[in-house]
PDB file of C-alpha atoms in Angstrom:
ATOM      1  CA  MET R   1      70.473 -10.743 -65.129  1.00  0.00           C
ATOM      2  CA  ALA R   2      69.796  -7.162 -64.154  1.00  0.00           C
ATOM      3  CA  GLY R   3      66.160  -7.619 -65.227  1.00  0.00           C
ATOM      4  CA  LEU R   4      65.820 -10.785 -63.199  1.00  0.00           C
ATOM      5  CA  ALA R   5      67.266  -9.010 -60.163  1.00  0.00           C
ATOM      6  CA  ARG R   6      64.871  -6.093 -60.560  1.00  0.00           C
ATOM      7  CA  LEU R   7      61.947  -8.521 -60.916  1.00  0.00           C
ATOM      8  CA  SER R   8      62.914 -10.471 -57.827  1.00  0.00           C
ATOM      9  CA  CYS R   9      63.238  -7.194 -55.809  1.00  0.00           C
ATOM     10  CA  SER R  10      59.808  -6.022 -57.008  1.00  0.00           C
ATOM     11  CA  VAL R  11      58.270  -9.382 -56.014  1.00  0.00           C
ATOM     12  CA  THR R  12      59.901  -9.249 -52.646  1.00  0.00           C
ATOM     13  CA  THR R  13      58.679  -5.706 -52.059  1.00  0.00           C
ATOM     14  CA  LEU R  14      55.175  -6.742 -53.109  1.00  0.00           C
ATOM     15  CA  PHE R  15      55.080  -9.632 -50.701  1.00  0.00           C
ATOM     16  CA  SER R  16      56.489  -7.541 -47.882  1.00  0.00           C
ATOM     17  CA  LYS R  17      53.701  -4.912 -48.503  1.00  0.00           C
ATOM     18  CA  ILE R  18      51.081  -7.641 -48.440  1.00  0.00           C
ATOM     19  CA  SER R  19      52.439  -9.055 -45.165  1.00  0.00           C
ATOM     20  CA  ILE R  20      52.513  -5.565 -43.632  1.00  0.00           C
ATOM     21  CA  THR R  21      48.888  -4.970 -44.779  1.00  0.00           C
ATOM     22  CA  ARG R  22      47.791  -8.295 -43.299  1.00  0.00           C
ATOM     23  CA  ALA R  23      49.513  -7.494 -40.014  1.00  0.00           C
ATOM     24  CA  ALA R  24      47.853  -4.072 -39.877  1.00  0.00           C
ATOM     25  CA  THR R  25      44.468  -5.642 -40.600  1.00  0.00           C
ATOM     26  CA  ALA R  26      44.948  -8.275 -37.905  1.00  0.00           C
ATOM     27  CA  ALA R  27      45.941  -5.620 -35.375  1.00  0.00           C
ATOM     28  CA  THR R  28      42.904  -3.530 -36.302  1.00  0.00           C
ATOM     29  CA  GLU R  29      40.571  -6.507 -35.891  1.00  0.00           C
ATOM     30  CA  ALA R  30      42.127  -7.384 -32.534  1.00  0.00           C
ATOM     31  CA  SER R  31      41.676  -3.843 -31.287  1.00  0.00           C
ATOM     32  CA  LEU R  32      38.026  -3.846 -32.418  1.00  0.00           C
ATOM     33  CA  LEU R  33      37.501  -7.175 -30.669  1.00  0.00           C
ATOM     34  CA  ARG R  34      38.948  -5.760 -27.507  1.00  0.00           C
ATOM     35  CA  CYS R  35      36.649  -2.794 -27.803  1.00  0.00           C
ATOM     36  CA  ARG R  36      33.635  -5.042 -28.358  1.00  0.00           C
ATOM     37  CA  SER R  37      34.513  -7.409 -25.530  1.00  0.00           C
ATOM     38  CA  ALA R  38      31.967  -8.336 -22.924  1.00  0.00           C
ATOM     39  CA  THR R  39      31.536  -6.704 -19.575  1.00  0.00           C
ATOM     40  CA  ARG R  40      34.742  -6.543 -17.622  1.00  0.00           C
ATOM     41  CA  VAL R  41      35.069  -9.442 -15.203  1.00  0.00           C
ATOM     42  CA  CYS R  42      36.825  -8.957 -11.903  1.00  0.00           C
ATOM     43  CA  ARG R  43      40.187 -10.669 -11.566  1.00  0.00           C
ATOM     44  CA  ARG R  44      38.823 -12.716  -8.702  1.00  0.00           C
ATOM     45  CA  PHE R  45      36.239 -14.393 -10.988  1.00  0.00           C
ATOM     46  CA  ARG R  46      38.206 -14.645 -14.257  1.00  0.00           C
ATOM     47  CA  ASN R  47      39.187 -18.295 -13.714  1.00  0.00           C
ATOM     48  CA  ARG R  48      35.713 -19.325 -12.745  1.00  0.00           C
ATOM     49  CA  LYS R  49      33.712 -21.256 -15.318  1.00  0.00           C
ATOM     50  CA  VAL R  50      30.377 -20.344 -13.678  1.00  0.00           C
ATOM     51  CA  LEU R  51      29.880 -16.829 -12.457  1.00  0.00           C
ATOM     52  CA  SER R  52      26.436 -17.427 -11.076  1.00  0.00           C
ATOM     53  CA  TRP R  53      25.794 -20.867  -9.714  1.00  0.00           C
ATOM     54  CA  PRO R  54      22.716 -22.422 -11.229  1.00  0.00           C
ATOM     55  CA  THR R  55      19.900 -24.057  -9.249  1.00  0.00           C
ATOM     56  CA  ASP R  56      18.883 -26.701 -11.800  1.00  0.00           C
ATOM     57  CA  TYR R  57      20.536 -29.479  -9.758  1.00  0.00           C
ATOM     58  CA  LEU R  58      18.401 -28.772  -6.698  1.00  0.00           C
ATOM     59  CA  PRO R  59      15.313 -30.913  -6.036  1.00  0.00           C
ATOM     60  CA  PHE R  60      13.180 -27.766  -5.774  1.00  0.00           C
ATOM     61  CA  GLU R  61      12.656 -24.618  -7.800  1.00  0.00           C
ATOM     62  CA  TRP R  62      13.521 -21.123  -6.691  1.00  0.00           C
ATOM     63  CA  SER R  63      13.486 -17.685  -8.260  1.00  0.00           C
ATOM     64  CA  TYR R  64      13.640 -14.197  -6.961  1.00  0.00           C
ATOM     65  CA  PRO R  65      10.230 -13.037  -5.620  1.00  0.00           C
ATOM     66  CA  ALA R  66       8.331 -10.477  -7.585  1.00  0.00           C
ATOM     67  CA  PRO R  67       8.696  -6.953  -6.265  1.00  0.00           C
ATOM     68  CA  PRO R  68       5.823  -5.760  -4.136  1.00  0.00           C
ATOM     69  CA  ASP R  69       3.125  -3.829  -5.949  1.00  0.00           C
ATOM     70  CA  VAL R  70       3.254  -0.502  -4.121  1.00  0.00           C
ATOM     71  CA  ILE R  71       0.407   1.013  -6.121  1.00  0.00           C
ATOM     72  CA  ALA R  72      -2.033  -1.810  -5.398  1.00  0.00           C
ATOM     73  CA  LYS R  73      -1.229  -1.712  -1.683  1.00  0.00           C
ATOM     74  CA  CYS R  74      -1.244   2.063  -1.244  1.00  0.00           C
ATOM     75  CA  GLY R  75      -4.572   2.055   0.617  1.00  0.00           C
ATOM     76  CA  ASP R  76      -6.029   4.984  -1.332  1.00  0.00           C
ATOM     77  CA  GLY R  77      -9.253   5.376  -3.203  1.00  0.00           C
ATOM     78  CA  ASP R  78     -10.060   7.511  -6.160  1.00  0.00           C
ATOM     79  CA  ILE R  79     -10.699  11.275  -6.117  1.00  0.00           C
ATOM     80  CA  GLU R  80     -14.356  11.990  -5.587  1.00  0.00           C
ATOM     81  CA  PRO R  81     -16.094  13.646  -8.619  1.00  0.00           C
ATOM     82  CA  THR R  82     -16.286  17.367  -8.434  1.00  0.00           C
ATOM     83  CA  ASP R  83     -19.308  19.497  -9.379  1.00  0.00           C
ATOM     84  CA  PRO R  84     -18.385  21.141 -12.733  1.00  0.00           C
ATOM     85  CA  THR R  85     -20.490  24.241 -11.864  1.00  0.00           C
ATOM     86  CA  LEU R  86     -18.144  25.188  -9.059  1.00  0.00           C
ATOM     87  CA  PRO R  87     -16.098  28.354  -9.672  1.00  0.00           C
ATOM     88  CA  LEU R  88     -12.344  28.353 -10.387  1.00  0.00           C
ATOM     89  CA  ASN R  89      -9.849  28.548  -7.571  1.00  0.00           C
ATOM     90  CA  GLY R  90      -9.846  32.125  -6.240  1.00  0.00           C
ATOM     91  CA  PHE R  91     -13.348  33.062  -7.427  1.00  0.00           C
ATOM     92  CA  GLU R  92     -15.356  31.450  -4.623  1.00  0.00           C
ATOM     93  CA  LEU R  93     -16.004  34.671  -2.755  1.00  0.00           C
ATOM     94  CA  SER R  94     -16.520  36.954  -5.728  1.00  0.00           C
ATOM     95  CA  ASP R  95     -19.792  38.904  -5.462  1.00  0.00           C
ATOM     96  CA  GLU R  96     -19.564  40.003  -9.137  1.00  0.00           C
ATOM     97  CA  LEU R  97     -19.411  36.387 -10.253  1.00  0.00           C
ATOM     98  CA  ARG R  98     -22.429  35.502  -8.182  1.00  0.00           C
ATOM     99  CA  ALA R  99     -24.418  38.233  -9.807  1.00  0.00           C
ATOM    100  CA  ALA R 100     -23.085  37.548 -13.388  1.00  0.00           C
ATOM    101  CA  SER R 101     -24.911  35.920 -16.185  1.00  0.00           C
ATOM    102  CA  PRO R 102     -24.881  32.120 -16.656  1.00  0.00           C
ATOM    103  CA  GLU R 103     -22.491  32.485 -19.624  1.00  0.00           C
ATOM    104  CA  VAL R 104     -19.997  34.292 -17.493  1.00  0.00           C
ATOM    105  CA  LYS R 105     -20.355  31.784 -14.710  1.00  0.00           C
ATOM    106  CA  LYS R 106     -19.705  29.007 -17.118  1.00  0.00           C
ATOM    107  CA  VAL R 107     -16.502  30.641 -18.313  1.00  0.00           C
ATOM    108  CA  PHE R 108     -15.239  30.959 -14.734  1.00  0.00           C
ATOM    109  CA  SER R 109     -16.413  27.502 -13.689  1.00  0.00           C
ATOM    110  CA  LEU R 110     -14.706  24.103 -13.912  1.00  0.00           C
ATOM    111  CA  GLN R 111     -16.687  23.217 -17.077  1.00  0.00           C
ATOM    112  CA  LEU R 112     -14.182  25.047 -19.408  1.00  0.00           C
ATOM    113  CA  ALA R 113     -11.189  24.729 -17.152  1.00  0.00           C
ATOM    114  CA  SER R 114      -8.017  22.839 -17.923  1.00  0.00           C
ATOM    115  CA  LEU R 115      -7.011  19.694 -16.181  1.00  0.00           C
ATOM    116  CA  ARG R 116      -4.459  21.562 -14.093  1.00  0.00           C
ATOM    117  CA  GLN R 117      -7.050  24.048 -12.923  1.00  0.00           C
ATOM    118  CA  ILE R 118      -9.446  21.295 -12.049  1.00  0.00           C
ATOM    119  CA  HIS R 119      -6.744  19.500 -10.013  1.00  0.00           C
ATOM    120  CA  GLU R 120      -5.865  22.777  -8.290  1.00  0.00           C
ATOM    121  CA  ALA R 121      -9.436  23.443  -7.295  1.00  0.00           C
ATOM    122  CA  LYS R 122      -9.752  19.865  -6.004  1.00  0.00           C
ATOM    123  CA  LYS R 123      -6.612  20.194  -4.035  1.00  0.00           C
ATOM    124  CA  GLN R 124      -7.771  23.354  -2.283  1.00  0.00           C
ATOM    125  CA  ARG R 125     -10.981  21.715  -1.233  1.00  0.00           C
ATOM    126  CA  PHE R 126      -9.168  18.476  -0.266  1.00  0.00           C
ATOM    127  CA  VAL R 127      -6.512  19.960   2.032  1.00  0.00           C
ATOM    128  CA  LYS R 128      -9.124  22.062   3.820  1.00  0.00           C
ATOM    129  CA  LEU R 129     -10.353  18.839   5.410  1.00  0.00           C
ATOM    130  CA  CYS R 130      -7.167  18.629   7.568  1.00  0.00           C
ATOM    131  CA  GLN R 131      -5.923  22.192   7.759  1.00  0.00           C
ATOM    132  CA  ARG R 132      -5.838  23.704  11.236  1.00  0.00           C
ATOM    133  CA  HIS R 133      -6.429  27.211   9.850  1.00  0.00           C
ATOM    134  CA  PRO R 134      -6.467  28.840   6.389  1.00  0.00           C
ATOM    135  CA  TYR R 135      -2.735  29.654   6.601  1.00  0.00           C
ATOM    136  CA  ASP R 136      -1.582  26.209   7.782  1.00  0.00           C
ATOM    137  CA  PHE R 137       0.992  24.883   5.269  1.00  0.00           C
ATOM    138  CA  ASP R 138       3.578  23.393   7.593  1.00  0.00           C
ATOM    139  CA  SER R 139       1.767  20.920   9.873  1.00  0.00           C
ATOM    140  CA  LEU R 140       1.928  17.212   9.444  1.00  0.00           C
ATOM    141  CA  GLU R 141      -1.805  17.074   8.792  1.00  0.00           C
ATOM    142  CA  TYR R 142      -1.486  19.420   5.842  1.00  0.00           C
ATOM    143  CA  LYS R 143       1.499  17.465   4.481  1.00  0.00           C
ATOM    144  CA  VAL R 144      -0.282  14.237   4.724  1.00  0.00           C
ATOM    145  CA  ALA R 145      -3.370  15.662   2.991  1.00  0.00           C
ATOM    146  CA  TYR R 146      -1.330  17.295   0.263  1.00  0.00           C
ATOM    147  CA  LYS R 147       0.671  14.182  -0.466  1.00  0.00           C
ATOM    148  CA  THR R 148      -2.515  12.063  -0.353  1.00  0.00           C
ATOM    149  CA  PHE R 149      -4.058  14.251  -2.995  1.00  0.00           C
ATOM    150  CA  LEU R 150      -0.882  14.015  -5.053  1.00  0.00           C
ATOM    151  CA  VAL R 151      -1.088  10.225  -4.854  1.00  0.00           C
ATOM    152  CA  ARG R 152      -4.717  10.137  -5.945  1.00  0.00           C
ATOM    153  CA  LYS R 153      -4.132  12.590  -8.757  1.00  0.00           C
ATOM    154  CA  LEU R 154      -1.173  10.527 -10.124  1.00  0.00           C
ATOM    155  CA  LYS R 155      -3.195   7.369  -9.695  1.00  0.00           C
ATOM    156  CA  GLU R 156      -6.014   8.860 -11.752  1.00  0.00           C
ATOM    157  CA  LEU R 157      -3.578   9.868 -14.453  1.00  0.00           C
ATOM    158  CA  TYR R 158      -1.832   6.483 -14.366  1.00  0.00           C
ATOM    159  CA  ASN R 159      -5.161   4.676 -14.778  1.00  0.00           C
ATOM    160  CA  MET R 160      -5.777   6.717 -17.919  1.00  0.00           C
ATOM    161  CA  GLN R 161      -2.285   6.026 -19.274  1.00  0.00           C
ATOM    162  CA  PRO R 162      -0.993   2.790 -17.699  1.00  0.00           C
ATOM    163  CA  LYS R 163       1.945   2.450 -20.128  1.00  0.00           C
ATOM    164  CA  ARG R 164       3.713   5.580 -19.006  1.00  0.00           C
ATOM    165  CA  ARG R 165       6.695   4.577 -16.927  1.00  0.00           C
ATOM    166  CA  ASP R 166       7.380   8.033 -15.593  1.00  0.00           C
ATOM    167  CA  LEU R 167       3.864   8.254 -14.118  1.00  0.00           C
ATOM    168  CA  LYS R 168       4.378   4.924 -12.454  1.00  0.00           C
ATOM    169  CA  ASP R 169       7.699   5.938 -10.898  1.00  0.00           C
ATOM    170  CA  ALA R 170       6.304   9.253  -9.764  1.00  0.00           C
ATOM    171  CA  LEU R 171       3.337   7.581  -8.186  1.00  0.00           C
ATOM    172  CA  ALA R 172       5.564   5.123  -6.286  1.00  0.00           C
ATOM    173  CA  LYS R 173       7.709   8.005  -4.979  1.00  0.00           C
ATOM    174  CA  ALA R 174       4.579   9.926  -3.956  1.00  0.00           C
ATOM    175  CA  ILE R 175       3.249   6.924  -2.071  1.00  0.00           C
ATOM    176  CA  GLU R 176       6.546   6.478  -0.319  1.00  0.00           C
ATOM    177  CA  GLY R 177       6.647  10.179   0.724  1.00  0.00           C
ATOM    178  CA  ARG R 178       3.034  10.044   1.965  1.00  0.00           C
ATOM    179  CA  ASN R 179       3.739   6.943   4.023  1.00  0.00           C
ATOM    180  CA  LYS R 180       6.813   8.613   5.446  1.00  0.00           C
ATOM    181  CA  ALA R 181       4.690  11.577   6.625  1.00  0.00           C
ATOM    182  CA  PHE R 182       2.089   9.140   8.047  1.00  0.00           C
ATOM    183  CA  LYS R 183       4.851   7.376   9.922  1.00  0.00           C
ATOM    184  CA  TYR R 184       6.009  10.612  11.589  1.00  0.00           C
ATOM    185  CA  LEU R 185       2.505  11.542  12.473  1.00  0.00           C
ATOM    186  CA  TYR R 186       1.908   8.071  13.972  1.00  0.00           C
ATOM    187  CA  ARG R 187       4.998   8.470  16.115  1.00  0.00           C
ATOM    188  CA  TYR R 188       4.223  11.970  17.391  1.00  0.00           C
ATOM    189  CA  ASP R 189       0.426  11.781  17.957  1.00  0.00           C
ATOM    190  CA  ARG R 190      -1.643   8.640  17.620  1.00  0.00           C
ATOM    191  CA  GLU R 191      -4.941  10.457  18.071  1.00  0.00           C
ATOM    192  CA  ARG R 192      -4.175  12.926  15.242  1.00  0.00           C
ATOM    193  CA  PHE R 193      -3.000  10.017  13.092  1.00  0.00           C
ATOM    194  CA  ARG R 194      -6.296   8.192  13.506  1.00  0.00           C
ATOM    195  CA  SER R 195      -8.274  11.342  12.865  1.00  0.00           C
ATOM    196  CA  VAL R 196      -6.455  12.178   9.649  1.00  0.00           C
ATOM    197  CA  ALA R 197      -6.583   8.560   8.397  1.00  0.00           C
ATOM    198  CA  CYS R 198     -10.334   8.458   9.051  1.00  0.00           C
ATOM    199  CA  THR R 199     -10.947  11.882   7.422  1.00  0.00           C
ATOM    200  CA  LEU R 200      -8.972  11.097   4.288  1.00  0.00           C
ATOM    201  CA  HIS R 201     -10.150   7.465   4.107  1.00  0.00           C
ATOM    202  CA  VAL R 202      -6.629   6.081   3.932  1.00  0.00           C
ATOM    203  CA  THR R 203      -5.626   2.651   5.146  1.00  0.00           C
ATOM    204  CA  TYR R 204      -2.068   2.731   6.564  1.00  0.00           C
ATOM    205  CA  THR R 205      -0.481   0.022   8.670  1.00  0.00           C
ATOM    206  CA  PRO R 206       2.633   1.254  10.521  1.00  0.00           C
ATOM    207  CA  ALA R 207       5.713  -0.958  10.738  1.00  0.00           C
ATOM    208  CA  GLN R 208       6.320  -3.036  13.835  1.00  0.00           C
ATOM    209  CA  LEU R 209       8.625  -1.560  16.467  1.00  0.00           C
ATOM    210  CA  HIS R 210      11.855  -3.443  17.181  1.00  0.00           C
ATOM    211  CA  TYR R 211      11.409  -5.555  14.074  1.00  0.00           C
ATOM    212  CA  ILE R 212      13.920  -5.731  11.305  1.00  0.00           C
ATOM    213  CA  THR R 213      12.803  -7.091   7.971  1.00  0.00           C
ATOM    214  CA  GLN R 214      15.291  -9.494   6.563  1.00  0.00           C
ATOM    215  CA  SER R 215      16.182  -8.892   2.966  1.00  0.00           C
ATOM    216  CA  VAL R 216      15.691 -11.709   0.513  1.00  0.00           C
ATOM    217  CA  THR R 217      18.983 -13.128  -0.751  1.00  0.00           C
ATOM    218  CA  LYS R 218      19.652 -16.093  -3.019  1.00  0.00           C
ATOM    219  CA  LYS R 219      22.001 -17.787  -0.572  1.00  0.00           C
ATOM    220  CA  GLY R 220      19.709 -17.345   2.401  1.00  0.00           C
ATOM    221  CA  GLU R 221      16.648 -18.583   0.510  1.00  0.00           C
ATOM    222  CA  LEU R 222      18.498 -21.622  -0.802  1.00  0.00           C
ATOM    223  CA  ARG R 223      19.679 -22.518   2.645  1.00  0.00           C
ATOM    224  CA  ARG R 224      16.198 -22.120   4.091  1.00  0.00           C
ATOM    225  CA  LEU R 225      14.601 -24.220   1.321  1.00  0.00           C
ATOM    226  CA  THR R 226      17.343 -26.826   1.656  1.00  0.00           C
ATOM    227  CA  ALA R 227      16.745 -27.132   5.377  1.00  0.00           C
ATOM    228  CA  GLU R 228      12.968 -27.377   4.842  1.00  0.00           C
ATOM    229  CA  TYR R 229      13.524 -30.080   2.146  1.00  0.00           C
ATOM    230  CA  CYS R 230      15.814 -32.110   4.459  1.00  0.00           C
ATOM    231  CA  THR R 231      13.361 -31.816   7.333  1.00  0.00           C
ATOM    232  CA  ARG R 232      10.542 -32.942   5.055  1.00  0.00           C
ATOM    233  CA  ILE R 233      12.543 -35.901   3.787  1.00  0.00           C
ATOM    234  CA  LYS R 234      13.423 -37.023   7.343  1.00  0.00           C
ATOM    235  CA  GLN R 235       9.784 -36.692   8.432  1.00  0.00           C
ATOM    236  CA  ASP R 236       8.576 -38.670   5.427  1.00  0.00           C
ATOM    237  CA  LYS R 237      11.023 -41.461   6.279  1.00  0.00           C
ATOM    238  CA  MET R 238       9.998 -41.393   9.910  1.00  0.00           C
ATOM    239  CA  ASN R 239       6.356 -41.639   8.892  1.00  0.00           C
ATOM    240  CA  ALA R 240       7.066 -44.530   6.602  1.00  0.00           C
ATOM    241  CA  PHE R 241       8.987 -46.331   9.266  1.00  0.00           C
ATOM    242  CA  HIS R 242       6.119 -45.715  11.714  1.00  0.00           C
ATOM    243  CA  GLU R 243       3.653 -47.184   9.320  1.00  0.00           C
ATOM    244  CA  LYS R 244       5.903 -50.202   8.817  1.00  0.00           C
ATOM    245  CA  LEU R 245       6.062 -50.772  12.586  1.00  0.00           C
ATOM    246  CA  LYS R 246       2.314 -50.388  12.900  1.00  0.00           C
ATOM    247  CA  ALA R 247       1.892 -53.067  10.214  1.00  0.00           C
ATOM    248  CA  GLN R 248       4.196 -55.412  12.177  1.00  0.00           C
ATOM    249  CA  GLN R 249       2.554 -54.631  15.524  1.00  0.00           C
ATOM    250  CA  ALA R 250       0.054 -57.532  15.395  1.00  0.00           C
ATOM    251  CA  THR R 251       2.808 -60.090  14.596  1.00  0.00           C
ATOM    252  CA  PHE R 252       4.987 -58.708  17.386  1.00  0.00           C
ATOM    253  CA  LEU R 253       2.177 -58.858  19.978  1.00  0.00           C
ATOM    254  CA  GLU R 254       1.461 -62.405  18.982  1.00  0.00           C
ATOM    255  CA  GLU R 255       5.131 -63.373  19.244  1.00  0.00           C
ATOM    256  CA  LYS R 256       5.383 -61.629  22.589  1.00  0.00           C
ATOM    257  CA  ARG R 257       2.314 -63.478  23.921  1.00  0.00           C
ATOM    258  CA  SER R 258       3.679 -66.845  22.860  1.00  0.00           C
ATOM    259  CA  THR R 259       7.109 -66.050  24.418  1.00  0.00           C
ATOM    260  CA  GLU R 260       5.578 -65.009  27.687  1.00  0.00           C
ATOM    261  CA  GLU R 261       3.547 -68.279  27.746  1.00  0.00           C
ATOM    262  CA  TRP R 262       6.749 -70.329  27.105  1.00  0.00           C
ATOM    263  CA  ILE R 263       8.565 -68.452  29.887  1.00  0.00           C
ATOM    264  CA  SER R 264       5.741 -69.100  32.373  1.00  0.00           C
ATOM    265  CA  ALA R 265       5.565 -72.728  31.358  1.00  0.00           C
ATOM    266  CA  GLU R 266       9.323 -73.175  31.838  1.00  0.00           C
ATOM    267  CA  THR R 267       9.186 -71.426  35.189  1.00  0.00           C
ATOM    268  CA  GLU R 268       6.533 -73.856  36.366  1.00  0.00           C
ATOM    269  CA  ARG R 269       8.405 -76.851  34.955  1.00  0.00           C
ATOM    270  CA  LEU R 270      11.673 -75.876  36.654  1.00  0.00           C
ATOM    271  CA  GLY R 271      10.012 -74.793  39.890  1.00  0.00           C
ATOM    272  CA  LEU R 272      11.772 -71.395  40.058  1.00  0.00           C
ATOM    273  CA  SER R 273      10.862 -69.012  42.913  1.00  0.00           C
ATOM    274  CA  GLU R 274      10.668 -65.265  42.871  1.00  0.00           C
ATOM    275  CA  ASN R 275      14.144 -64.927  44.314  1.00  0.00           C
ATOM    276  CA  ASP R 276      15.540 -67.162  41.658  1.00  0.00           C
ATOM    277  CA  LEU R 277      13.876 -65.114  38.961  1.00  0.00           C
ATOM    278  CA  LYS R 278      15.246 -61.855  40.401  1.00  0.00           C
ATOM    279  CA  SER R 279      18.706 -63.305  40.671  1.00  0.00           C
ATOM    280  CA  THR R 280      18.707 -64.079  36.951  1.00  0.00           C
ATOM    281  CA  GLU R 281      17.610 -60.676  35.802  1.00  0.00           C
ATOM    282  CA  TYR R 282      19.920 -58.798  33.477  1.00  0.00           C
ATOM    283  CA  THR R 283      21.455 -55.797  35.272  1.00  0.00           C
ATOM    284  CA  GLY R 284      23.793 -54.466  32.581  1.00  0.00           C
ATOM    285  CA  ILE R 285      27.198 -55.265  31.073  1.00  0.00           C
ATOM    286  CA  PHE R 286      29.162 -53.269  33.682  1.00  0.00           C
ATOM    287  CA  ARG R 287      27.644 -54.950  36.681  1.00  0.00           C
ATOM    288  CA  GLN R 288      28.163 -58.642  37.496  1.00  0.00           C
ATOM    289  CA  PRO R 289      24.953 -60.600  38.105  1.00  0.00           C
ATOM    290  CA  THR R 290      24.411 -61.681  41.714  1.00  0.00           C
ATOM    291  CA  HIS R 291      24.129 -65.387  40.880  1.00  0.00           C
ATOM    292  CA  CYS R 292      27.673 -65.306  39.469  1.00  0.00           C
ATOM    293  CA  SER R 293      29.388 -64.092  42.656  1.00  0.00           C
TER     294      SER R 293
END
């Protein structure tokens, strides 16, 4: 009996350990599932079956418009090619370089320069087109010229490596900054604005004054398209009804002519005068005819 009691106790302990292990495993799995749960949904939308209402039931298609291509509409051209025999930046006025041998001139020219040095030399020659004086680094003309060169440089690099996302973002920001400087210059001085735009060969269209661009929203676009669809449906029905009436016009005119002939014949047969005809005219439901008084 003692052996059976010990055996039953051991079996009970074993089953209790198994149940505890299963409970711990279930708790661990539940915690992992909670950690792996989807994005937290606000309490306001938890009971909703559809978080974003579909548009499949509508009789027209709609989708968000594609974002505007800022790079294609920047209004800039490419950087003009530079003569590779030009000296590096800072050696333009060197008398020793002018009297040096061709090998030395080649070393200090743009032929053996890095891409950064070439861009620096191009920038110095480009901003001189709009600088008021050699030490002008704060005017709007200089800022517009500098940012325009930055846009064209990034555009040239982006054309060589179109898959680089960082170049694309930097180019979009540079275009936005240049357009902002152009906007300020347009507000302050229209003549300087036209001169700089013509000198740099940049096409910039300023925004309209007192005009607010409405943002594109799903609700607003669906309302607009629904109103247009309803207007189009009503117009189509009106056009169809108009065509139906035009098809019945000949029959109606024939019936009208025969009715007028019958009325004239009855008038002659009964010998009615003009006063009798006027007394029998219909004057409305709220006024009693004169012949009934």
